[in-house]
């Protein structure tokens, strides 16, 4: 019991899950008595987690989790490097836990991020009143890498590929692959950039399968995309993105490519800085007809822009062969609502498969525009039907009620 007492008061002490399990079994009365009369001792044994060879150190959280289930029980953990959950291992994060990436700007040390490799799992067990928070000590956009998940679901870059920001393998043939469960998570100040071609996001899905649960996640003040899908079949509900930093020019709020075929439901995205689009949607830039085709279904979404600022203030830009189906959409304060590009995506508009029903435009200068691969203007107004009573994410342009308690900044 002495180690458990030290964990609460001395964060530099290594933590052992076996100690927590003993505390649960002995009961509250005995625990309080022990804490009252027992002092900490530096000679108390420390070492690997009882169920894993990984050594969990609160002020030095980094390394590969190769086996077992590592549990972050409470309090704050300092992310001092990358953490990668390998095949067969699990990282479980309890309600209220804060993971804080330390500053790397001065020394250019190892990038801080959390990665889940194929076969690994992450279980984020936050709640509406006690979300899990992944943040940085500097509180500046782009300060760390965010969360990267790599699964075995299909992509259209070949059977497998290597993730651009972690070098982890992703893709495969397992459509219902399970990388864990994420509920009530807030990711802050992520989007670290290696260079102009390799940038982390808030939450990156690389070939993630439909067996994975993703619900109630906010990306706050990131530098690159808030959420990005690279193929896969994962579904995502109740997502919030707030890219309002004035320190950097952000990228897109939602982004997909490489054949994503999941469902998005109840999304609320807002920006006030000179970033880019609400959605940037691609199929495959090297082969517009590559299969599986990107073809998600998006329901109940609100996208709020910053007006005619930034280089591409479009609410939804779809190109290089992506398809998609939208319903109950609110687009507010954008220069352009829908921008459809390239012959392959335009063909889906003509066929009636790329469509948006029940769309409400609010302060949108141009509702839709299209351009062929050759650059010719194309009328794509047939892709949408309007509904002035559309509610989007639930409350029109205002923050929906389901964001209350666990998000910030809205």
CSV table of C-alpha atoms in Angstrom, one decimal:
chain,number,residue,atom,x,y,z
A,1,UNK,CA,0.0,0.0,0.0
A,2,UNK,CA,2.9,2.4,0.5
A,3,UNK,CA,3.5,2.7,-3.3
A,4,UNK,CA,-0.1,3.7,-3.8
A,5,UNK,CA,0.3,6.5,-1.3
A,6,UNK,CA,3.4,7.7,-3.0
A,7,UNK,CA,1.7,7.8,-6.4
A,8,UNK,CA,-0.8,10.3,-5.2
A,9,UNK,CA,1.8,12.6,-3.7
A,10,UNK,CA,5.1,12.0,-5.6
A,11,UNK,CA,4.5,12.0,-9.3
A,12,UNK,CA,8.0,10.9,-10.1
A,13,UNK,CA,7.5,7.5,-8.5
A,14,UNK,CA,6.9,4.6,-11.0
A,15,UNK,CA,3.3,3.3,-10.9
A,16,UNK,CA,2.3,-0.4,-10.8
A,17,UNK,CA,-1.2,-1.5,-11.6
A,18,UNK,CA,-0.9,-4.4,-9.1
A,19,UNK,CA,-0.8,-1.8,-6.4
A,20,UNK,CA,-4.1,-0.3,-7.6
A,21,UNK,CA,-5.7,-3.7,-7.7
A,22,UNK,CA,-4.7,-4.5,-4.1
A,23,UNK,CA,-6.1,-1.2,-3.1
A,24,UNK,CA,-9.5,-2.1,-4.6
A,25,UNK,CA,-9.6,-5.5,-2.9
A,26,UNK,CA,-8.5,-4.3,0.6
A,27,UNK,CA,-11.4,-1.8,0.9
A,28,UNK,CA,-11.7,1.8,1.7
A,29,UNK,CA,-11.5,1.5,5.5
A,30,UNK,CA,-8.2,-0.4,5.5
A,31,UNK,CA,-6.8,1.9,2.8
A,32,UNK,CA,-7.5,5.1,4.7
A,33,UNK,CA,-6.0,3.6,7.8
A,34,UNK,CA,-2.9,2.6,6.0
A,35,UNK,CA,-2.5,6.0,4.4
A,36,UNK,CA,-2.9,7.7,7.8
A,37,UNK,CA,-0.2,5.7,9.5
A,38,UNK,CA,2.2,4.5,6.8
A,39,UNK,CA,4.9,6.7,5.3
A,40,UNK,CA,6.4,6.5,1.9
A,41,UNK,CA,9.7,4.7,1.5
A,42,UNK,CA,12.1,5.0,-1.4
A,43,UNK,CA,12.9,1.3,-0.9
A,44,UNK,CA,9.4,0.3,-2.0
A,45,UNK,CA,9.7,-1.9,-5.0
A,46,UNK,CA,9.0,-0.4,-8.4
A,47,UNK,CA,9.0,-2.1,-11.8
A,48,UNK,CA,6.9,-3.2,-14.7
A,49,UNK,CA,3.1,-3.2,-14.8
A,50,UNK,CA,1.8,-6.5,-13.4
A,51,UNK,CA,0.1,-7.3,-16.7
A,52,UNK,CA,2.7,-5.8,-19.0
A,53,UNK,CA,6.5,-5.5,-19.4
A,54,UNK,CA,6.0,-1.8,-20.0
A,55,UNK,CA,7.2,0.4,-17.1
A,56,UNK,CA,4.8,3.2,-16.5
A,57,UNK,CA,6.4,6.4,-15.1
A,58,UNK,CA,4.1,9.3,-14.5
A,59,UNK,CA,6.6,12.0,-15.4
A,60,UNK,CA,8.3,10.1,-18.2
A,61,UNK,CA,5.5,8.5,-20.3
A,62,UNK,CA,7.1,7.1,-23.5
A,63,UNK,CA,8.1,3.9,-25.2
A,64,UNK,CA,6.6,0.8,-26.8
A,65,UNK,CA,3.8,-1.1,-25.1
A,66,UNK,CA,4.5,-4.5,-26.4
A,67,UNK,CA,2.1,-6.7,-24.3
A,68,UNK,CA,-0.6,-6.7,-21.7
A,69,UNK,CA,-2.9,-3.9,-20.7
A,70,UNK,CA,-1.3,-0.7,-19.4
A,71,UNK,CA,-3.8,1.4,-17.4
A,72,UNK,CA,-3.6,5.2,-16.7
A,73,UNK,CA,-5.7,5.4,-13.6
A,74,UNK,CA,-5.8,9.1,-12.6
A,75,UNK,CA,-4.0,12.4,-12.6
A,76,UNK,CA,-1.5,13.8,-15.1
A,77,UNK,CA,1.1,12.0,-17.2
A,78,UNK,CA,4.0,13.8,-18.9
A,79,UNK,CA,4.4,12.6,-22.5
A,80,UNK,CA,8.1,12.9,-23.1
A,81,UNK,CA,8.4,11.0,-26.4
A,82,UNK,CA,6.3,8.7,-28.5
A,83,UNK,CA,4.1,6.0,-27.1
A,84,UNK,CA,3.3,3.2,-29.5
A,85,UNK,CA,0.8,0.4,-28.6
A,86,UNK,CA,2.0,-2.6,-30.4
A,87,UNK,CA,0.2,-5.7,-31.7
A,88,UNK,CA,-1.5,-7.6,-28.9
A,89,UNK,CA,-1.2,-4.8,-26.3
A,90,UNK,CA,-3.8,-2.3,-25.0
A,91,UNK,CA,-3.6,1.2,-23.5
A,92,UNK,CA,-6.5,2.0,-21.2
A,93,UNK,CA,-7.1,5.6,-20.1
A,94,UNK,CA,-9.6,6.2,-17.2
A,95,UNK,CA,-11.9,9.2,-16.8
A,96,UNK,CA,-10.3,12.5,-16.0
A,97,UNK,CA,-6.8,11.5,-17.0
A,98,UNK,CA,-4.6,14.3,-18.5
A,99,UNK,CA,-1.7,13.4,-20.8
A,100,UNK,CA,0.5,16.4,-21.3
A,101,UNK,CA,3.2,16.5,-24.0
A,102,UNK,CA,6.3,18.3,-22.8
A,103,UNK,CA,8.0,21.1,-24.8
A,104,UNK,CA,10.3,20.1,-27.7
A,105,UNK,CA,10.6,23.4,-29.4
A,106,UNK,CA,14.0,24.3,-28.0
A,107,UNK,CA,15.8,21.1,-28.4
A,108,UNK,CA,14.1,19.3,-31.4
A,109,UNK,CA,14.0,16.1,-29.4
A,110,UNK,CA,11.8,13.1,-30.2
A,111,UNK,CA,8.3,14.0,-31.4
A,112,UNK,CA,5.6,13.4,-28.8
A,113,UNK,CA,2.6,11.5,-30.0
A,114,UNK,CA,0.5,8.4,-29.2
A,115,UNK,CA,0.3,5.7,-31.8
A,116,UNK,CA,-1.7,2.5,-32.0
A,117,UNK,CA,-0.2,0.0,-34.4
A,118,UNK,CA,-2.1,-2.8,-36.2
A,119,UNK,CA,-3.3,-5.3,-33.7
A,120,UNK,CA,-2.9,-2.8,-30.8
A,121,UNK,CA,-5.9,-1.2,-29.0
A,122,UNK,CA,-6.6,2.0,-27.2
A,123,UNK,CA,-9.5,2.3,-24.8
A,124,UNK,CA,-10.3,5.9,-23.8
A,125,UNK,CA,-12.9,5.7,-21.0
A,126,UNK,CA,-13.8,9.4,-20.5
A,127,UNK,CA,-17.3,10.7,-19.5
A,128,UNK,CA,-19.3,13.8,-20.2
A,129,UNK,CA,-18.3,15.2,-16.8
A,130,UNK,CA,-14.8,13.8,-16.7
A,131,UNK,CA,-13.3,13.6,-20.2
A,132,UNK,CA,-9.8,12.4,-21.0
A,133,UNK,CA,-7.6,15.3,-22.2
A,134,UNK,CA,-4.5,15.0,-24.4
A,135,UNK,CA,-2.7,18.4,-24.4
A,136,UNK,CA,0.7,20.1,-24.3
A,137,UNK,CA,2.6,22.1,-21.7
A,138,UNK,CA,3.1,25.0,-24.1
A,139,UNK,CA,-0.6,25.4,-25.0
A,140,UNK,CA,0.4,26.4,-28.6
A,141,UNK,CA,-0.9,24.9,-31.9
A,142,UNK,CA,1.3,22.3,-33.4
A,143,UNK,CA,3.1,21.6,-30.1
A,144,UNK,CA,2.8,17.8,-30.4
A,145,UNK,CA,1.7,15.0,-32.7
A,146,UNK,CA,-1.8,14.0,-31.5
A,147,UNK,CA,-3.3,10.5,-31.7
A,148,UNK,CA,-2.5,8.2,-34.6
A,149,UNK,CA,-4.4,4.9,-35.1
A,150,UNK,CA,-3.4,2.3,-37.7
A,151,UNK,CA,-5.7,-0.6,-38.5
A,152,UNK,CA,-6.1,-3.5,-41.0
A,153,UNK,CA,-9.2,-2.2,-42.9
A,154,UNK,CA,-9.0,-1.7,-46.7
A,155,UNK,CA,-7.3,1.3,-48.3
A,156,UNK,CA,-6.8,2.2,-52.0
A,157,UNK,CA,-3.0,2.8,-51.8
A,158,UNK,CA,-2.3,-0.9,-52.2
A,159,UNK,CA,-2.9,-3.7,-49.7
A,160,UNK,CA,-0.8,-1.9,-47.1
A,161,UNK,CA,1.0,1.3,-46.7
A,162,UNK,CA,3.2,3.2,-44.2
A,163,UNK,CA,1.6,6.1,-42.3
A,164,UNK,CA,3.2,9.4,-43.2
A,165,UNK,CA,3.6,10.6,-39.6
A,166,UNK,CA,4.6,7.5,-37.7
A,167,UNK,CA,5.9,5.0,-40.2
A,168,UNK,CA,3.5,2.5,-38.8
A,169,UNK,CA,1.9,0.0,-41.3
A,170,UNK,CA,-1.8,0.3,-42.1
A,171,UNK,CA,-4.4,-1.2,-44.4
A,172,UNK,CA,-5.4,-4.7,-45.2
A,173,UNK,CA,-8.6,-6.8,-45.8
A,174,UNK,CA,-10.3,-6.7,-42.3
A,175,UNK,CA,-13.2,-4.3,-42.7
A,176,UNK,CA,-14.4,-4.9,-39.1
A,177,UNK,CA,-11.0,-4.6,-37.6
A,178,UNK,CA,-11.1,-3.4,-34.0
A,179,UNK,CA,-8.5,-0.8,-32.7
A,180,UNK,CA,-10.4,-0.2,-29.4
A,181,UNK,CA,-12.9,2.3,-28.1
A,182,UNK,CA,-12.6,6.1,-27.7
A,183,UNK,CA,-15.2,8.0,-25.8
A,184,UNK,CA,-15.1,11.6,-24.4
A,185,UNK,CA,-11.7,12.7,-25.4
A,186,UNK,CA,-10.3,16.2,-26.0
A,187,UNK,CA,-7.2,16.6,-28.1
A,188,UNK,CA,-5.5,20.0,-27.7
A,189,UNK,CA,-2.7,21.9,-29.6
A,190,UNK,CA,-1.7,19.0,-31.8
A,191,UNK,CA,-0.6,19.0,-35.5
A,192,UNK,CA,3.2,19.0,-35.2
A,193,UNK,CA,4.8,19.4,-38.6
A,194,UNK,CA,7.9,17.5,-39.7
A,195,UNK,CA,7.9,19.5,-42.9
A,196,UNK,CA,5.3,20.8,-45.5
A,197,UNK,CA,4.6,17.2,-46.6
A,198,UNK,CA,4.4,15.4,-43.3
A,199,UNK,CA,2.1,16.9,-40.7
A,200,UNK,CA,0.3,15.3,-37.8
A,201,UNK,CA,-3.4,16.0,-37.2
A,202,UNK,CA,-5.5,15.9,-34.1
A,203,UNK,CA,-6.8,12.4,-34.6
A,204,UNK,CA,-5.6,10.4,-37.6
A,205,UNK,CA,-7.3,7.2,-38.8
A,206,UNK,CA,-5.1,5.0,-41.0
A,207,UNK,CA,-7.0,2.0,-42.3
A,208,UNK,CA,-9.1,1.8,-39.1
A,209,UNK,CA,-11.9,-0.7,-39.1
A,210,UNK,CA,-15.6,-0.5,-38.3
A,211,UNK,CA,-15.1,-2.6,-35.1
A,212,UNK,CA,-13.5,0.5,-33.5
A,213,UNK,CA,-15.7,2.8,-31.5
A,214,UNK,CA,-15.2,6.6,-31.9
A,215,UNK,CA,-17.6,8.9,-30.1
A,216,UNK,CA,-17.5,12.3,-28.4
A,217,UNK,CA,-14.0,13.6,-29.5
A,218,UNK,CA,-13.0,17.3,-29.7
A,219,UNK,CA,-9.9,18.7,-31.5
A,220,UNK,CA,-9.0,22.1,-30.1
A,221,UNK,CA,-6.6,24.7,-31.6
A,222,UNK,CA,-4.7,22.2,-33.8
A,223,UNK,CA,-2.3,23.3,-36.5
A,224,UNK,CA,-3.2,20.8,-39.3
A,225,UNK,CA,-6.4,18.9,-39.9
A,226,UNK,CA,-8.6,18.2,-36.8
A,227,UNK,CA,-9.7,14.7,-38.0
A,228,UNK,CA,-8.3,12.8,-41.0
A,229,UNK,CA,-9.2,9.4,-42.5
A,230,UNK,CA,-6.8,7.5,-44.7
A,231,UNK,CA,-9.1,4.8,-46.0
A,232,UNK,CA,-10.7,2.3,-43.6
A,233,UNK,CA,-14.3,1.8,-42.6
A,234,UNK,CA,-14.4,3.3,-39.1
A,235,UNK,CA,-17.6,5.2,-38.1
A,236,UNK,CA,-17.3,8.4,-36.0
A,237,UNK,CA,-20.1,10.1,-34.1
A,238,UNK,CA,-20.2,13.3,-32.1
A,239,UNK,CA,-17.0,15.0,-33.3
A,240,UNK,CA,-16.2,18.6,-32.5
A,241,UNK,CA,-13.4,20.7,-34.0
A,242,UNK,CA,-12.6,24.2,-33.0
A,243,UNK,CA,-9.7,25.6,-35.0
A,244,UNK,CA,-9.7,29.2,-33.8
A,245,UNK,CA,-6.0,29.8,-33.2
A,246,UNK,CA,-4.7,33.1,-34.5
A,247,UNK,CA,-1.1,32.0,-33.9
A,248,UNK,CA,-1.0,29.8,-37.0
A,249,UNK,CA,-2.9,29.3,-40.2
A,250,UNK,CA,-4.7,25.9,-39.8
A,251,UNK,CA,-5.7,23.4,-42.4
A,252,UNK,CA,-9.0,21.6,-42.8
A,253,UNK,CA,-11.5,20.7,-40.1
A,254,UNK,CA,-12.4,17.2,-41.6
A,255,UNK,CA,-10.4,15.4,-44.2
A,256,UNK,CA,-10.6,12.0,-45.9
A,257,UNK,CA,-8.7,10.2,-48.7
A,258,UNK,CA,-7.6,6.7,-49.8
A,259,UNK,CA,-11.0,5.1,-49.8
A,260,UNK,CA,-12.7,5.9,-46.5
A,261,UNK,CA,-16.1,4.2,-46.4
A,262,UNK,CA,-17.5,4.9,-42.9
A,263,UNK,CA,-20.3,7.0,-41.5
A,264,UNK,CA,-20.0,10.3,-39.8
A,265,UNK,CA,-22.9,11.4,-37.6
A,266,UNK,CA,-23.3,14.6,-35.5
A,267,UNK,CA,-20.2,16.7,-36.4
A,268,UNK,CA,-19.8,20.3,-35.3
A,269,UNK,CA,-16.8,22.2,-36.8
A,270,UNK,CA,-16.0,25.8,-36.4
A,271,UNK,CA,-13.1,28.1,-37.3
A,272,UNK,CA,-12.5,31.8,-36.8
A,273,UNK,CA,-8.9,31.9,-38.2
A,274,UNK,CA,-7.7,32.1,-41.8
A,275,UNK,CA,-7.5,28.3,-42.2
A,276,UNK,CA,-8.8,26.2,-45.1
A,277,UNK,CA,-11.9,24.3,-45.7
A,278,UNK,CA,-14.6,22.7,-43.5
A,279,UNK,CA,-14.1,19.4,-45.4
A,280,UNK,CA,-11.4,18.4,-47.9
A,281,UNK,CA,-12.4,15.1,-49.5
A,282,UNK,CA,-10.3,13.0,-51.9
A,283,UNK,CA,-10.3,9.5,-53.3
A,284,UNK,CA,-6.7,9.0,-54.6
A,285,UNK,CA,-4.6,11.8,-56.1
A,286,UNK,CA,-2.5,9.3,-58.1
A,287,UNK,CA,-5.4,7.3,-59.4
A,288,UNK,CA,-8.8,8.9,-59.2
A,289,UNK,CA,-10.6,5.6,-59.9
A,290,UNK,CA,-8.6,3.6,-57.3
A,291,UNK,CA,-10.8,1.2,-55.3
A,292,UNK,CA,-12.3,1.1,-52.7
A,293,UNK,CA,-13.6,4.5,-53.6
A,294,UNK,CA,-14.0,7.1,-50.8
A,295,UNK,CA,-17.7,7.1,-50.3
A,296,UNK,CA,-18.8,8.0,-46.7
A,297,UNK,CA,-22.2,8.9,-45.5
A,298,UNK,CA,-22.4,12.1,-43.4
A,299,UNK,CA,-25.5,13.0,-41.3
A,300,UNK,CA,-26.3,15.9,-39.0
A,301,UNK,CA,-23.3,18.2,-39.6
A,302,UNK,CA,-22.7,21.9,-38.9
A,303,UNK,CA,-19.7,23.7,-40.5
A,304,UNK,CA,-19.0,27.3,-39.5
A,305,UNK,CA,-16.3,29.3,-41.4
A,306,UNK,CA,-14.6,32.6,-40.9
A,307,UNK,CA,-15.9,34.3,-43.9
A,308,UNK,CA,-13.9,35.2,-47.0
A,309,UNK,CA,-10.5,34.8,-45.3
A,310,UNK,CA,-7.8,32.3,-46.1
A,311,UNK,CA,-6.8,30.9,-49.4
A,312,UNK,CA,-9.7,28.4,-49.7
A,313,UNK,CA,-12.7,29.3,-47.7
A,314,UNK,CA,-14.9,26.5,-49.0
A,315,UNK,CA,-17.3,24.6,-46.7
A,316,UNK,CA,-16.9,21.3,-48.6
A,317,UNK,CA,-14.3,20.6,-51.3
A,318,UNK,CA,-14.6,17.2,-53.0
A,319,UNK,CA,-12.1,16.1,-55.7
A,320,UNK,CA,-10.0,13.4,-57.4
A,321,UNK,CA,-12.8,10.8,-57.5
A,322,UNK,CA,-14.4,10.9,-54.1
A,323,UNK,CA,-18.1,10.1,-53.7
A,324,UNK,CA,-20.3,10.9,-50.7
A,325,UNK,CA,-23.8,11.2,-49.3
A,326,UNK,CA,-24.8,14.1,-47.0
A,327,UNK,CA,-28.0,14.8,-45.1
A,328,UNK,CA,-29.2,17.5,-42.7
A,329,UNK,CA,-26.3,19.9,-43.2
A,330,UNK,CA,-25.8,23.5,-42.0
A,331,UNK,CA,-23.2,25.6,-43.7
A,332,UNK,CA,-22.5,29.0,-42.3
A,333,UNK,CA,-20.2,31.9,-43.1
A,334,UNK,CA,-18.2,30.5,-46.1
A,335,UNK,CA,-17.4,31.9,-49.5
A,336,UNK,CA,-18.4,28.7,-51.2
A,337,UNK,CA,-20.7,25.9,-50.0
A,338,UNK,CA,-19.9,22.9,-52.2
A,339,UNK,CA,-16.8,22.9,-54.6
A,340,UNK,CA,-16.7,19.7,-56.7
A,341,UNK,CA,-13.6,19.1,-58.8
A,342,UNK,CA,-12.3,16.6,-61.4
A,343,UNK,CA,-14.3,14.5,-63.9
A,344,UNK,CA,-14.6,11.4,-61.7
A,345,UNK,CA,-16.3,13.3,-58.8
A,346,UNK,CA,-18.4,15.3,-61.2
A,347,UNK,CA,-19.7,12.0,-62.7
A,348,UNK,CA,-21.1,11.0,-59.3
A,349,UNK,CA,-23.0,14.3,-59.2
A,350,UNK,CA,-24.5,13.5,-62.7
A,351,UNK,CA,-25.4,10.0,-61.6
A,352,UNK,CA,-27.1,11.3,-58.4
A,353,UNK,CA,-24.9,9.3,-56.0
A,354,UNK,CA,-22.9,12.3,-54.8
A,355,UNK,CA,-25.6,14.3,-53.2
A,356,UNK,CA,-26.6,16.5,-50.2
A,357,UNK,CA,-30.2,16.6,-49.0
A,358,UNK,CA,-31.7,19.0,-46.4
A,359,UNK,CA,-29.0,21.7,-46.7
A,360,UNK,CA,-29.3,25.1,-44.9
A,361,UNK,CA,-27.0,27.9,-46.3
A,362,UNK,CA,-26.3,30.8,-43.9
A,363,UNK,CA,-24.2,33.6,-45.2
A,364,UNK,CA,-22.7,31.5,-48.0
A,365,UNK,CA,-21.7,33.6,-51.0
A,366,UNK,CA,-21.7,30.9,-53.6
A,367,UNK,CA,-23.7,27.8,-52.8
A,368,UNK,CA,-22.0,25.5,-55.3
A,369,UNK,CA,-19.5,25.4,-58.1
A,370,UNK,CA,-17.7,22.7,-60.1
A,371,UNK,CA,-14.7,22.4,-62.4
A,372,UNK,CA,-13.6,19.6,-64.7
A,373,UNK,CA,-10.2,18.0,-64.7
A,374,UNK,CA,-9.4,20.4,-67.6
A,375,UNK,CA,-10.5,23.4,-65.6
A,376,UNK,CA,-13.8,24.1,-67.3
A,377,UNK,CA,-16.6,25.4,-65.1
A,378,UNK,CA,-19.4,22.9,-64.5
A,379,UNK,CA,-22.9,23.5,-62.9
A,380,UNK,CA,-23.2,21.2,-60.0
A,381,UNK,CA,-26.3,22.8,-58.3
A,382,UNK,CA,-28.2,19.5,-58.8
A,383,UNK,CA,-26.2,17.9,-56.0
A,384,UNK,CA,-28.1,19.6,-53.2
A,385,UNK,CA,-31.6,20.2,-52.0
A,386,UNK,CA,-32.3,23.0,-49.5
A,387,UNK,CA,-34.2,23.0,-46.2
A,388,UNK,CA,-34.3,26.2,-44.2
A,389,UNK,CA,-35.2,24.2,-41.1
A,390,UNK,CA,-32.2,21.9,-41.2
A,391,UNK,CA,-30.7,21.5,-37.7
A,392,UNK,CA,-27.2,20.2,-38.7
A,393,UNK,CA,-25.4,18.9,-35.6
A,394,UNK,CA,-28.5,19.5,-33.5
A,395,UNK,CA,-28.8,23.3,-32.9
A,396,UNK,CA,-28.2,24.9,-36.2
A,397,UNK,CA,-25.2,27.3,-36.1
A,398,UNK,CA,-25.1,27.1,-32.3
A,399,UNK,CA,-23.2,24.5,-30.3
A,400,UNK,CA,-25.4,21.4,-29.9
A,401,UNK,CA,-26.5,20.3,-26.4
A,402,UNK,CA,-24.4,17.1,-26.7
A,403,UNK,CA,-21.2,19.2,-26.5
A,404,UNK,CA,-22.0,20.4,-23.0
A,405,UNK,CA,-19.7,19.4,-20.1
A,406,UNK,CA,-16.8,17.8,-21.9
A,407,UNK,CA,-15.8,20.4,-24.7
A,408,UNK,CA,-14.2,23.8,-24.2
A,409,UNK,CA,-14.2,27.0,-26.2
A,410,UNK,CA,-17.7,26.8,-27.8
